[in-house]
PDB file of C-alpha atoms in Angstrom:
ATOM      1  CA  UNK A1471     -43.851  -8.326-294.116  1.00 57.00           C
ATOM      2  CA  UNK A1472     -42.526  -5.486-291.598  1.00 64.00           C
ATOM      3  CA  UNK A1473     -44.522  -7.885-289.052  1.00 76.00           C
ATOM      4  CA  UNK A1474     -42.520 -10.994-289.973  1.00 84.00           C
ATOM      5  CA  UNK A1475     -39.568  -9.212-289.810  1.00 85.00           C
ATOM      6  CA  UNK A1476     -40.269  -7.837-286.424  1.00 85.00           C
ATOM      7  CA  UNK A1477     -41.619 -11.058-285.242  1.00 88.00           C
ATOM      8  CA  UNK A1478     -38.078 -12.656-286.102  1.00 91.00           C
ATOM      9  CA  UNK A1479     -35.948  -9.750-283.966  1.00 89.00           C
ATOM     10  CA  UNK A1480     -37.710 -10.093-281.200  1.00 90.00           C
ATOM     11  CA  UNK A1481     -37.718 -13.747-280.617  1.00 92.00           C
ATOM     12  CA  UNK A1482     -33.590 -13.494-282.093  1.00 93.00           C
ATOM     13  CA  UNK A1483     -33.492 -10.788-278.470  1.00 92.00           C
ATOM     14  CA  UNK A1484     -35.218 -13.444-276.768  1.00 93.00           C
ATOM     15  CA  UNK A1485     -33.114 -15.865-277.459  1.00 94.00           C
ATOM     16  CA  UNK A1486     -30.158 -13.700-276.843  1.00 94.00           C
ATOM     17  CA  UNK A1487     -32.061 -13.036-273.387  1.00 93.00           C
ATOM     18  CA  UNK A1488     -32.523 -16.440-272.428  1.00 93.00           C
ATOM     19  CA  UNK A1489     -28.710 -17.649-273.506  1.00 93.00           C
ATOM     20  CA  UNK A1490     -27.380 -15.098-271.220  1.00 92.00           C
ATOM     21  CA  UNK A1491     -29.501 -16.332-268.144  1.00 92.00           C
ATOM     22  CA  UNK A1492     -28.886 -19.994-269.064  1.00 92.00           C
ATOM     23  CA  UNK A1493     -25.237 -18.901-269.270  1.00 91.00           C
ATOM     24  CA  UNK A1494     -25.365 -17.760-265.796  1.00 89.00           C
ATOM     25  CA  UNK A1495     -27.239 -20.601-264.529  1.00 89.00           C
ATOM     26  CA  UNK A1496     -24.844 -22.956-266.367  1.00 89.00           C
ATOM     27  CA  UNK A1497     -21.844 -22.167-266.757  1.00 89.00           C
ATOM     28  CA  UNK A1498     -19.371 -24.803-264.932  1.00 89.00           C
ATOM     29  CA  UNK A1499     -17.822 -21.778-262.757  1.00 88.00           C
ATOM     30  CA  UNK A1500     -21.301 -21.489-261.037  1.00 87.00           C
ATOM     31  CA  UNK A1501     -23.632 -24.765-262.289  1.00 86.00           C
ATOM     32  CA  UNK A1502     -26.085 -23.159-259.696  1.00 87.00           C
ATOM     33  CA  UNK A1503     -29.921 -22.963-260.966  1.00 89.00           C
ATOM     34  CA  UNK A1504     -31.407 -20.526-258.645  1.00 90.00           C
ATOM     35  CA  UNK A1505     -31.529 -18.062-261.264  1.00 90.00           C
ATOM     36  CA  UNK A1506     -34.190 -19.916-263.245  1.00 91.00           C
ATOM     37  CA  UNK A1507     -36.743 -18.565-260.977  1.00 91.00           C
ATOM     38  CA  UNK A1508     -36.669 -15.161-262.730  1.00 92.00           C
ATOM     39  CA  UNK A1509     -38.305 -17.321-265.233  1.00 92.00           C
ATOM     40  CA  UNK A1510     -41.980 -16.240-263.624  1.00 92.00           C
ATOM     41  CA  UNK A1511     -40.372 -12.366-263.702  1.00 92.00           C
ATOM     42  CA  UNK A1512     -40.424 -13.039-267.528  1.00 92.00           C
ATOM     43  CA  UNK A1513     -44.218 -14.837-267.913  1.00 92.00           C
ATOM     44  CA  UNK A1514     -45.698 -12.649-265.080  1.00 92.00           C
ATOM     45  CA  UNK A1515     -44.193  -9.025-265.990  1.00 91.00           C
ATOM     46  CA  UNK A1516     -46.888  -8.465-269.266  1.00 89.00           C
ATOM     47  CA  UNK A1517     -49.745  -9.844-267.216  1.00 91.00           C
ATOM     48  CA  UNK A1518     -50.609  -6.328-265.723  1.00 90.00           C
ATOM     49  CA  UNK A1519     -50.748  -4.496-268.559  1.00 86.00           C
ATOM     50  CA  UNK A1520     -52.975  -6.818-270.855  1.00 86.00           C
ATOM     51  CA  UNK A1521     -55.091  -7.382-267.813  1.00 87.00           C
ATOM     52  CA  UNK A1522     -55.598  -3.396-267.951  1.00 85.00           C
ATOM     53  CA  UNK A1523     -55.817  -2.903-271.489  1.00 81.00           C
ATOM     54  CA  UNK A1524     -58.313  -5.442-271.434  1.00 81.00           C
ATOM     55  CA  UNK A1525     -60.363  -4.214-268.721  1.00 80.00           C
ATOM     56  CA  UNK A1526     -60.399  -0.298-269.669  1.00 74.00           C
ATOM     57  CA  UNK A1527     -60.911   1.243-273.102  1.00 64.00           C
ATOM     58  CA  UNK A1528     -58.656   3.954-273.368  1.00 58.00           C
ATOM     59  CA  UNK A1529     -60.046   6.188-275.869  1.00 55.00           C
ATOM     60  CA  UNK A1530     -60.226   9.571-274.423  1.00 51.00           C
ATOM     61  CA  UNK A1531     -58.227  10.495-271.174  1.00 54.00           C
ATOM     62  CA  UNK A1532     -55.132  10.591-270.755  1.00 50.00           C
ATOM     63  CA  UNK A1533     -55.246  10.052-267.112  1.00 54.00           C
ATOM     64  CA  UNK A1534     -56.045   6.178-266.722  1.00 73.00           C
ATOM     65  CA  UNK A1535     -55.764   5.420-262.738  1.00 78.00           C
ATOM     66  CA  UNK A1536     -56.127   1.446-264.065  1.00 82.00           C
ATOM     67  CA  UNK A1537     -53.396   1.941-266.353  1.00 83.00           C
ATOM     68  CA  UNK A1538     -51.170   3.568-264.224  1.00 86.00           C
ATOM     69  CA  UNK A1539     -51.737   1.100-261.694  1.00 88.00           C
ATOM     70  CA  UNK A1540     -50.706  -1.488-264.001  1.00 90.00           C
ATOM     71  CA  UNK A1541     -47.321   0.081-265.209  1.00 90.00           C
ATOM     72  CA  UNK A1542     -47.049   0.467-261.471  1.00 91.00           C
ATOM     73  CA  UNK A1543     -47.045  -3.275-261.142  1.00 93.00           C
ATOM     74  CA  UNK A1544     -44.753  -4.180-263.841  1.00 93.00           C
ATOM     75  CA  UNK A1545     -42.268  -1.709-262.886  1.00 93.00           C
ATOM     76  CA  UNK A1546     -42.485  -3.870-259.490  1.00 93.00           C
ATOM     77  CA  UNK A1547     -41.913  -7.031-261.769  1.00 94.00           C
ATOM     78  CA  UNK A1548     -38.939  -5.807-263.380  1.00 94.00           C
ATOM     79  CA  UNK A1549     -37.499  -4.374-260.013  1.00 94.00           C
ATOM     80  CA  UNK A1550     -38.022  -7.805-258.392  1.00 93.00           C
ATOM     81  CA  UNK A1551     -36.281  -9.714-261.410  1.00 93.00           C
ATOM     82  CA  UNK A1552     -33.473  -7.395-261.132  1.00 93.00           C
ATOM     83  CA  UNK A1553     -33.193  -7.780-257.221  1.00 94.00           C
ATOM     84  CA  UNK A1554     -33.815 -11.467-256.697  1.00 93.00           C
ATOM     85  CA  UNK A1555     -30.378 -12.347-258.157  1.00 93.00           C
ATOM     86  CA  UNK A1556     -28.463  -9.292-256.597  1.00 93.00           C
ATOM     87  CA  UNK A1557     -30.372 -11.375-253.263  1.00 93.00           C
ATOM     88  CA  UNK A1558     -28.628 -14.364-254.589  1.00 92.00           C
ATOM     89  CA  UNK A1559     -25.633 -13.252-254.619  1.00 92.00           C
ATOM     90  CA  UNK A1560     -25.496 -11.062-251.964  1.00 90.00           C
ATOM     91  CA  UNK A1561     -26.505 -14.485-249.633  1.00 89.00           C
ATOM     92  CA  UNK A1562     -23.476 -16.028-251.301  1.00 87.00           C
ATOM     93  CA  UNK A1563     -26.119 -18.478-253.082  1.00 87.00           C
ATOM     94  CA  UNK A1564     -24.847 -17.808-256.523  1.00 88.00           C
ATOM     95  CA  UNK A1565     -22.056 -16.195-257.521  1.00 89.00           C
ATOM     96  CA  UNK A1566     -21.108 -12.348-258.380  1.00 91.00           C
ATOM     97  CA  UNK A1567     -20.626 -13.031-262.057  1.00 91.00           C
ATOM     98  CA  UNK A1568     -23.785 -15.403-262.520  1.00 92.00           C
ATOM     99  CA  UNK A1569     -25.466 -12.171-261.236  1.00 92.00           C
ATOM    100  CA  UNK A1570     -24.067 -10.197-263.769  1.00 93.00           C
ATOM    101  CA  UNK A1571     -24.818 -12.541-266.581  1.00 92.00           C
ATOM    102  CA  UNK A1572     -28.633 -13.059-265.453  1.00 93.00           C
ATOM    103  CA  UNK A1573     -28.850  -9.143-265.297  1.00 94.00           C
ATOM    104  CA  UNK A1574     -28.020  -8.533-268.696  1.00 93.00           C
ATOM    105  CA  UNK A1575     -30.554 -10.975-269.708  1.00 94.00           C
ATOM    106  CA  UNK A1576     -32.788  -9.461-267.709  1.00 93.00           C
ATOM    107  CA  UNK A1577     -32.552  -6.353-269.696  1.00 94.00           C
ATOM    108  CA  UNK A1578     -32.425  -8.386-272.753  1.00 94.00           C
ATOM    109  CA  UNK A1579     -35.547  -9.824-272.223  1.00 94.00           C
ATOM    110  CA  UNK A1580     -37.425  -6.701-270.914  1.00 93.00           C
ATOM    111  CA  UNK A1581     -36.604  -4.982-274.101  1.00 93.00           C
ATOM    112  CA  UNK A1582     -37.820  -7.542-276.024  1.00 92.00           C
ATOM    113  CA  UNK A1583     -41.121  -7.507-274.134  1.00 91.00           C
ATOM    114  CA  UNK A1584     -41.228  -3.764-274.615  1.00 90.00           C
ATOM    115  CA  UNK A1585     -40.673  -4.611-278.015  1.00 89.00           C
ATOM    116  CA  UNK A1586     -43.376  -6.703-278.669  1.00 87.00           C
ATOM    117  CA  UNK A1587     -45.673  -4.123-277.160  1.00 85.00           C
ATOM    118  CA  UNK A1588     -44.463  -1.293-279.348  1.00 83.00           C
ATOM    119  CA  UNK A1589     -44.851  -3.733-282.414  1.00 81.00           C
ATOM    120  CA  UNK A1590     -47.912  -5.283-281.531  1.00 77.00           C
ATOM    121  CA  UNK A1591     -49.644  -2.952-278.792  1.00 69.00           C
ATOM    122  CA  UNK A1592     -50.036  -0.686-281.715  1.00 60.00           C
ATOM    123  CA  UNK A1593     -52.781  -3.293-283.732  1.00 56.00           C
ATOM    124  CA  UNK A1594     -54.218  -0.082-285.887  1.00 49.00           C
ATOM    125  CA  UNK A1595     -52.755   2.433-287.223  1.00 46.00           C
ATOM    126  CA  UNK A1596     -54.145   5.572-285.416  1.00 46.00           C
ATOM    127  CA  UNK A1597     -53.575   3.393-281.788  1.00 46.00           C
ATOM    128  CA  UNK A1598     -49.935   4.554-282.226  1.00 47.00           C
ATOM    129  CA  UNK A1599     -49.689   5.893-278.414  1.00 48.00           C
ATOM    130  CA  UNK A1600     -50.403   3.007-276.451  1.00 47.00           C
ATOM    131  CA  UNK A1601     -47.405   3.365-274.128  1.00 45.00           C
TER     132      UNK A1601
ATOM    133  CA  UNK B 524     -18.462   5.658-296.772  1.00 60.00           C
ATOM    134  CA  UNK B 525     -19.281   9.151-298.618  1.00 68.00           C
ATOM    135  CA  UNK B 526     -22.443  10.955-296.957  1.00 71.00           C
ATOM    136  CA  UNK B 527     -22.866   7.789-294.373  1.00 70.00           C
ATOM    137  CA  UNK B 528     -23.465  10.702-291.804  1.00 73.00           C
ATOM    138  CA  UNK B 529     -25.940  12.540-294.138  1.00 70.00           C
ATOM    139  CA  UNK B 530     -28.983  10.774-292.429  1.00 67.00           C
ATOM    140  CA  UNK B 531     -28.403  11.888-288.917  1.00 66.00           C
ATOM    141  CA  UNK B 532     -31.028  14.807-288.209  1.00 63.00           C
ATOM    142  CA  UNK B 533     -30.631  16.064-284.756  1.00 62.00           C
ATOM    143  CA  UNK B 534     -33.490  17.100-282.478  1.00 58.00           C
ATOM    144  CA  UNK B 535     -36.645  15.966-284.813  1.00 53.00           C
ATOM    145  CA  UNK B 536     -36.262  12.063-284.957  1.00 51.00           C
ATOM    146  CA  UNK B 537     -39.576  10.279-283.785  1.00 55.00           C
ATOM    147  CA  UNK B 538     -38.196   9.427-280.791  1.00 57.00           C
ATOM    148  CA  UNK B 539     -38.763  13.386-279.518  1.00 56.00           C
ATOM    149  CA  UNK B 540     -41.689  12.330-277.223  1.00 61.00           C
ATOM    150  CA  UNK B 541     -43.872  14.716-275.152  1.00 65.00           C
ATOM    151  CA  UNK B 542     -43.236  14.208-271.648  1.00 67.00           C
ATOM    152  CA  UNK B 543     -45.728  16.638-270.834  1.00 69.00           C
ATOM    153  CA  UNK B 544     -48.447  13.776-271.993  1.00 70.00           C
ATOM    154  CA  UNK B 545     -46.380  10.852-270.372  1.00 78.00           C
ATOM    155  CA  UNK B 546     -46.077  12.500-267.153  1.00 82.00           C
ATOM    156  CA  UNK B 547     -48.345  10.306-265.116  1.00 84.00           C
ATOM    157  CA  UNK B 548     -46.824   7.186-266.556  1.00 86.00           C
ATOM    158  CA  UNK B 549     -43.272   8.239-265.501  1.00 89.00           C
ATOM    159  CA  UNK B 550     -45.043   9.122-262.347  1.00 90.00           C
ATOM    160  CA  UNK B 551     -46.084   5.581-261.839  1.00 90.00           C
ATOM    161  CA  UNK B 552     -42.493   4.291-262.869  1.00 92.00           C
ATOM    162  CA  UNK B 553     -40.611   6.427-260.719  1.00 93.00           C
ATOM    163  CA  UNK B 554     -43.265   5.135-257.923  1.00 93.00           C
ATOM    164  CA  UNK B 555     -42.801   1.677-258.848  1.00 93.00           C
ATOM    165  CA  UNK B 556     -39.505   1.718-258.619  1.00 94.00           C
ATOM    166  CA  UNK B 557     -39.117   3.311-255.365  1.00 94.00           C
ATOM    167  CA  UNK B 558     -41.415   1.297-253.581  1.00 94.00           C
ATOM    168  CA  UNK B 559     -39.933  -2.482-254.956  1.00 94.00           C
ATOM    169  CA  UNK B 560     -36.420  -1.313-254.701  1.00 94.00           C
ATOM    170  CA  UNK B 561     -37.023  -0.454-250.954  1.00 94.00           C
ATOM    171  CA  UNK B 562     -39.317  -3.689-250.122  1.00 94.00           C
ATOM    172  CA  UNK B 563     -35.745  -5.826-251.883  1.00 94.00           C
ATOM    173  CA  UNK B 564     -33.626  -3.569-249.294  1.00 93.00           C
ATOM    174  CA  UNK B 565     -35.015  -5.068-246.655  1.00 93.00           C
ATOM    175  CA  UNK B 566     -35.422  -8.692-248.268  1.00 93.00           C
ATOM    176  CA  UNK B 567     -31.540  -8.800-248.456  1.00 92.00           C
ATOM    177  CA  UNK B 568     -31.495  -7.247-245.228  1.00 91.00           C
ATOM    178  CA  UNK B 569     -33.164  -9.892-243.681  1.00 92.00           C
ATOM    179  CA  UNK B 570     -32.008 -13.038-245.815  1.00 92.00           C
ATOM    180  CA  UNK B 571     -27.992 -11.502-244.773  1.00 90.00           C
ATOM    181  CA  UNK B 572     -28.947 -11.031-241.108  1.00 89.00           C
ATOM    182  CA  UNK B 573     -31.574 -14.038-240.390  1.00 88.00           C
ATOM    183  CA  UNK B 574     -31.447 -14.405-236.662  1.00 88.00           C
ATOM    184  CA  UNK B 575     -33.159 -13.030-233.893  1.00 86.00           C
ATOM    185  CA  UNK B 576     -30.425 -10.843-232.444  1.00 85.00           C
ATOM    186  CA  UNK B 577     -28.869  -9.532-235.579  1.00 85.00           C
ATOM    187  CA  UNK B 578     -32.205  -8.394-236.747  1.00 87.00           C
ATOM    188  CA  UNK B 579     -34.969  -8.920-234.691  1.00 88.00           C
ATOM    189  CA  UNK B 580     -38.202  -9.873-236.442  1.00 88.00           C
ATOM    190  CA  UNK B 581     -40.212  -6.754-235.114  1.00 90.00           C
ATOM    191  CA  UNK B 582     -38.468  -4.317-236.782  1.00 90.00           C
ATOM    192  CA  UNK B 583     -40.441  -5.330-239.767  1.00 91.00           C
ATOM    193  CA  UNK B 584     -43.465  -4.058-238.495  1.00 92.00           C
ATOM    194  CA  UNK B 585     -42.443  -0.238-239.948  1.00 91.00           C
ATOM    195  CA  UNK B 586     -42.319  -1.413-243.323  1.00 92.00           C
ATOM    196  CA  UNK B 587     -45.415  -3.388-243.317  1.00 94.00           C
ATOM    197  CA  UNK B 588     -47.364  -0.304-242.158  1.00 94.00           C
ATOM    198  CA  UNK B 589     -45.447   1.901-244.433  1.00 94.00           C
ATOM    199  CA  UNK B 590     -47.234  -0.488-247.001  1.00 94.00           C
ATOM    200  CA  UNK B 591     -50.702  -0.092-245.807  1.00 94.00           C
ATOM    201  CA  UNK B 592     -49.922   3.699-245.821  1.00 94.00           C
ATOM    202  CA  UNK B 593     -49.319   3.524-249.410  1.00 93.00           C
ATOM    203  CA  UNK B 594     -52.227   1.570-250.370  1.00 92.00           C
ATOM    204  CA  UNK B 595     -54.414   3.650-248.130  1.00 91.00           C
ATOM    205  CA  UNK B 596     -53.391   7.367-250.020  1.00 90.00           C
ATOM    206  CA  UNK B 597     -53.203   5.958-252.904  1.00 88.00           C
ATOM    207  CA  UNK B 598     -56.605   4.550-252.757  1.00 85.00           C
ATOM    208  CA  UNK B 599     -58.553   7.928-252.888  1.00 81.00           C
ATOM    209  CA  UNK B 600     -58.185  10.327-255.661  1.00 77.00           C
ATOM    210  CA  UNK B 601     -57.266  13.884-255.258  1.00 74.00           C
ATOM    211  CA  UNK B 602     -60.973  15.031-256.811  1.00 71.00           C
ATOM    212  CA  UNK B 603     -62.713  13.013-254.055  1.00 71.00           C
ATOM    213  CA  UNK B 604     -60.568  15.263-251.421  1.00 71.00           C
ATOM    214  CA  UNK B 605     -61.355  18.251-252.863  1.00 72.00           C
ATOM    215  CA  UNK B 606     -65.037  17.752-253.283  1.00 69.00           C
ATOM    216  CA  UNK B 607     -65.184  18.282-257.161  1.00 67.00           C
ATOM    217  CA  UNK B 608     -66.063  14.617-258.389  1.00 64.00           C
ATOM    218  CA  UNK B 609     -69.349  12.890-259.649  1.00 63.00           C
ATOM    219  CA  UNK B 610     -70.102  10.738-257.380  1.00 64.00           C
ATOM    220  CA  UNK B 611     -69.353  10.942-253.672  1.00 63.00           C
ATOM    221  CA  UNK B 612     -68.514   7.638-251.980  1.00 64.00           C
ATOM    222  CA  UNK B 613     -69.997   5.846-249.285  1.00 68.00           C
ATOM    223  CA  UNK B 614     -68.854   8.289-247.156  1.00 70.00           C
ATOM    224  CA  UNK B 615     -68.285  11.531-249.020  1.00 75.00           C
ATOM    225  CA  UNK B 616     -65.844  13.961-248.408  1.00 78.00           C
ATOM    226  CA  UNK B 617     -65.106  14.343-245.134  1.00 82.00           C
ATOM    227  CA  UNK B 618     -64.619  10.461-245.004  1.00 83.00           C
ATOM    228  CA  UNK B 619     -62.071  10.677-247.603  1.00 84.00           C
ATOM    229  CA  UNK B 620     -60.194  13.605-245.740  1.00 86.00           C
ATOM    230  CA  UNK B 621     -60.104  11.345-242.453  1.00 89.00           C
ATOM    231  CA  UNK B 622     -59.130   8.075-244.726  1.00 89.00           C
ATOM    232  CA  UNK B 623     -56.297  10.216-246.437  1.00 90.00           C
ATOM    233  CA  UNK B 624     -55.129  12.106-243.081  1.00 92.00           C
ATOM    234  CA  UNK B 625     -54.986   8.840-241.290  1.00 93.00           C
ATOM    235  CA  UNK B 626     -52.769   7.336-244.334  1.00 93.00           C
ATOM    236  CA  UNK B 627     -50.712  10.223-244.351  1.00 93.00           C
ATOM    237  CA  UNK B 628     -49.829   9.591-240.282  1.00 94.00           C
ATOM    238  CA  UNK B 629     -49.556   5.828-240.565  1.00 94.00           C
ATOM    239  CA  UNK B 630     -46.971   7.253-243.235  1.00 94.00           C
ATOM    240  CA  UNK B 631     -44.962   9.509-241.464  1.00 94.00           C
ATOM    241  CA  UNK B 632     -45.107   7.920-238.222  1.00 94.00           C
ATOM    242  CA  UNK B 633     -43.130   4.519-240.112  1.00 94.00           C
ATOM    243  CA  UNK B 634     -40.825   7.022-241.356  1.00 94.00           C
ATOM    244  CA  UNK B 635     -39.976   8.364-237.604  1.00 94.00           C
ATOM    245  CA  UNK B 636     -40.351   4.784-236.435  1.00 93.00           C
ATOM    246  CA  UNK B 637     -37.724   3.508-238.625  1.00 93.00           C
ATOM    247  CA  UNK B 638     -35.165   6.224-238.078  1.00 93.00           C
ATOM    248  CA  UNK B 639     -35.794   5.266-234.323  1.00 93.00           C
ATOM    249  CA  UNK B 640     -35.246   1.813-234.774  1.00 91.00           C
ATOM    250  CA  UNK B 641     -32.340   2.655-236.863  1.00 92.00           C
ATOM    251  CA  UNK B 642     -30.806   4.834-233.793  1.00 91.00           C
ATOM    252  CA  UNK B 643     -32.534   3.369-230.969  1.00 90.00           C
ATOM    253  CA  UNK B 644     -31.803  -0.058-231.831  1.00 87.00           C
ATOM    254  CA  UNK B 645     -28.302  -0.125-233.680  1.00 87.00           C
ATOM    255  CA  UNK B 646     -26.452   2.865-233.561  1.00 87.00           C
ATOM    256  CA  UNK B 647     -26.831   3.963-230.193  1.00 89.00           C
ATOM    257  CA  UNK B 648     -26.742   0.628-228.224  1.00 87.00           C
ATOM    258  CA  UNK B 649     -22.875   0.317-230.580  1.00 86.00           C
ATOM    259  CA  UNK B 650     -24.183  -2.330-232.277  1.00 84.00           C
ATOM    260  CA  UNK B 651     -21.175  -4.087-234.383  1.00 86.00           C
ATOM    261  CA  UNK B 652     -23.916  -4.811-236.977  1.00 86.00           C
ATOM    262  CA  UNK B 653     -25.794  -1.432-238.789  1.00 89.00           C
ATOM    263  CA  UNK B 654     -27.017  -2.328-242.100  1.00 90.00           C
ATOM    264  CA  UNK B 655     -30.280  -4.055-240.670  1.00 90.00           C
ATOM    265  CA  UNK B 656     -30.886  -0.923-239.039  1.00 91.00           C
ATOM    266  CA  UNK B 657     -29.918   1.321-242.266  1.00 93.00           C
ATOM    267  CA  UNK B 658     -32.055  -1.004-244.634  1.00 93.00           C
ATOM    268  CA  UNK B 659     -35.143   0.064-242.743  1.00 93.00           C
ATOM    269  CA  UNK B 660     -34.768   3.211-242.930  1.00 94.00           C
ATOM    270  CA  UNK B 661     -33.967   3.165-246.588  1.00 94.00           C
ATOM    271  CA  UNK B 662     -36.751   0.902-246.780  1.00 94.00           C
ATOM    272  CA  UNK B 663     -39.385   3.095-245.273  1.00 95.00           C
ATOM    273  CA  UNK B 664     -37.810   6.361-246.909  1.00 94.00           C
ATOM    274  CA  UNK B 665     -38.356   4.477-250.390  1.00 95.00           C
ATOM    275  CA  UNK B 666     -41.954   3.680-249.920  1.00 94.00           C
ATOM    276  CA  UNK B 667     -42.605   7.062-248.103  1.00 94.00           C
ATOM    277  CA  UNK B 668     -41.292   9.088-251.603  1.00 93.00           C
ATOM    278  CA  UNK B 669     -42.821   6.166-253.723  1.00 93.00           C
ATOM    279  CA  UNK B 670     -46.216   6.944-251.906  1.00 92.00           C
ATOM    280  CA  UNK B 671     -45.348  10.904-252.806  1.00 92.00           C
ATOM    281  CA  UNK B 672     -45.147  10.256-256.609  1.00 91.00           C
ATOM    282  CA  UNK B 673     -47.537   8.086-257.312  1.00 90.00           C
ATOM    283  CA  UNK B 674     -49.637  10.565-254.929  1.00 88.00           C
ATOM    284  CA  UNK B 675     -48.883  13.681-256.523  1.00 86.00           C
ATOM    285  CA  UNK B 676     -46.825  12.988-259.617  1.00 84.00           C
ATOM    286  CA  UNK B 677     -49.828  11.854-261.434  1.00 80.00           C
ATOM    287  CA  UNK B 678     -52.526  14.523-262.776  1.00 77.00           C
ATOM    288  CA  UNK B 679     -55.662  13.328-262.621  1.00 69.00           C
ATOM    289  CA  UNK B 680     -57.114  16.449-264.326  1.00 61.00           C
ATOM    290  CA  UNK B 681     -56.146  16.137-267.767  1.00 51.00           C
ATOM    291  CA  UNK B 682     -59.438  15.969-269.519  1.00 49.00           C
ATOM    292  CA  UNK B 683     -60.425  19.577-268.199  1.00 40.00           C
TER     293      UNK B 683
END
């Protein structure tokens, strides 16, 4: 049941997430969609590390050059969905405060990703360190 | 409301993680960070200043070969330098000294090259517009330091 339960907060913050970037797309003060590109920030920022975890099995070291490589590349990910809409509205394309609101569902949204890994990285019981 | 505070245990929650263990993934954070924050510098850089004369397209050449830099030390360990790993590569050590000492220049010599664009191209000449000239440099200081940690943050040498 913890599962369940777990399953239903994270999708609750990713819905949260999602409100607060379709509030900043949205909203009548700024009705500008540029924002919704952050949308392949969000599908593209797990890729790395499945691809990784599915490529090496780390059962003994602790040094993983794969690994690192890949939390390398997400932190990219994260960085770039964070700067594209301080871009946007530093070229006056959107406005200050749809930058805010997209921002904090940014970090919505990365939490609940981080979630789901620290729920469901962890598949067994002695995996608890996958991060 | 009596003993709501009794729970609270200060110091031994299972949050208290061992850094010491996680050091090469806040290695490859720190370097991740570094390097995309100063590649978005000079994306707003150059979507504020679009032209020609405010920012002339050249000037991105630093950053590009600050890139290359970064790939190039990154992509030889530290055991292949040193001599003490299994398998040599196609060109063994001394290949991987001259591949890592040529990375390292092409590193420093975009950090030089962008403070000289900085003051050879903006501040000196009294440009009326810096920050194109500024976001370089930051740019190419970022990737320099993110090329730094990811180099020498990590261990490799944990196993031993």
């Amino acid at each position: 049941m913890a599962g369940i339960k777990a399953l239903i907060t994270l999708s609750f913050g990713g819905a949260i997430g999602l409100m607060f970037l379709m509030l900043g797309c949205a909203l009548p003060v700024y009705d500008k969609y540029w924002p919704l590109f952050l949308l392949f920030f969000y599908i593209l920022s797990p890729l790395p590390y499945c691809i990784s975890r599915r490529v090496v099995d780390d059962t003994d070291s602790a040094s993983n050059a794969c690994k690192e490589l890949a939390i390398f590349l997400t932190t990219g990910i994260i960085i770039s969905a964070f700067g594209l809409p301080i871009v946007f509205a530093r070229a006056e394309v959107i406005a200050w405060g749809a930058c805010a609101l997209v921002s904090t569902g940014n970090i919505v949204i990365f939490a609940t990703i981080l979630g789901f890994f620290l729920v469901f990285g962890s598949n067994d019981d002695f995996s608890w360190q996958q991060w | 409301m009596s003993g709501l505070l009794d729970g609270i245990r200060c110091g031994e929650c299972d949050c208290n993680v061992d850094w010491s263990e996680k050091r090469n993934t806040v290695a490859s954070i720190a370097a991740g960070v570094l390097f995309f924050t100063g590649w978005w510098i000079i994306i707003d850089a150059a979507v504020k200043y679009p032209t020609q004369e405010e920012f002339p397209h050249s000037y991105h050449t630093c950053g590009v070969i600050a890139t290359v830099a970064f790939l190039m030390i990154n992509a030889v360990s530290n055991g292949q330098v040193r001599g003490d790993s299994y398998s040599e590569g196609c060109m063994g050590q001394t290949g991987s000294r001259v591949w890592l000492f040529i990375g390292f220049m092409l590193s420093f010599g975009s950090l030089i090259a962008s403070m000289w664009i900085l003051f050879g191209g903006f501040v000196v000449p009294k440009n009326p517009i810096v920050y194109p000239g500024i976001a370089i440099f930051f740019q190419n200081a970022f990737i320099f330091f993110a090329a730094l940690v990811f180099k020498f943050g990590r261990t490799e040498d944990l196993w031993q």
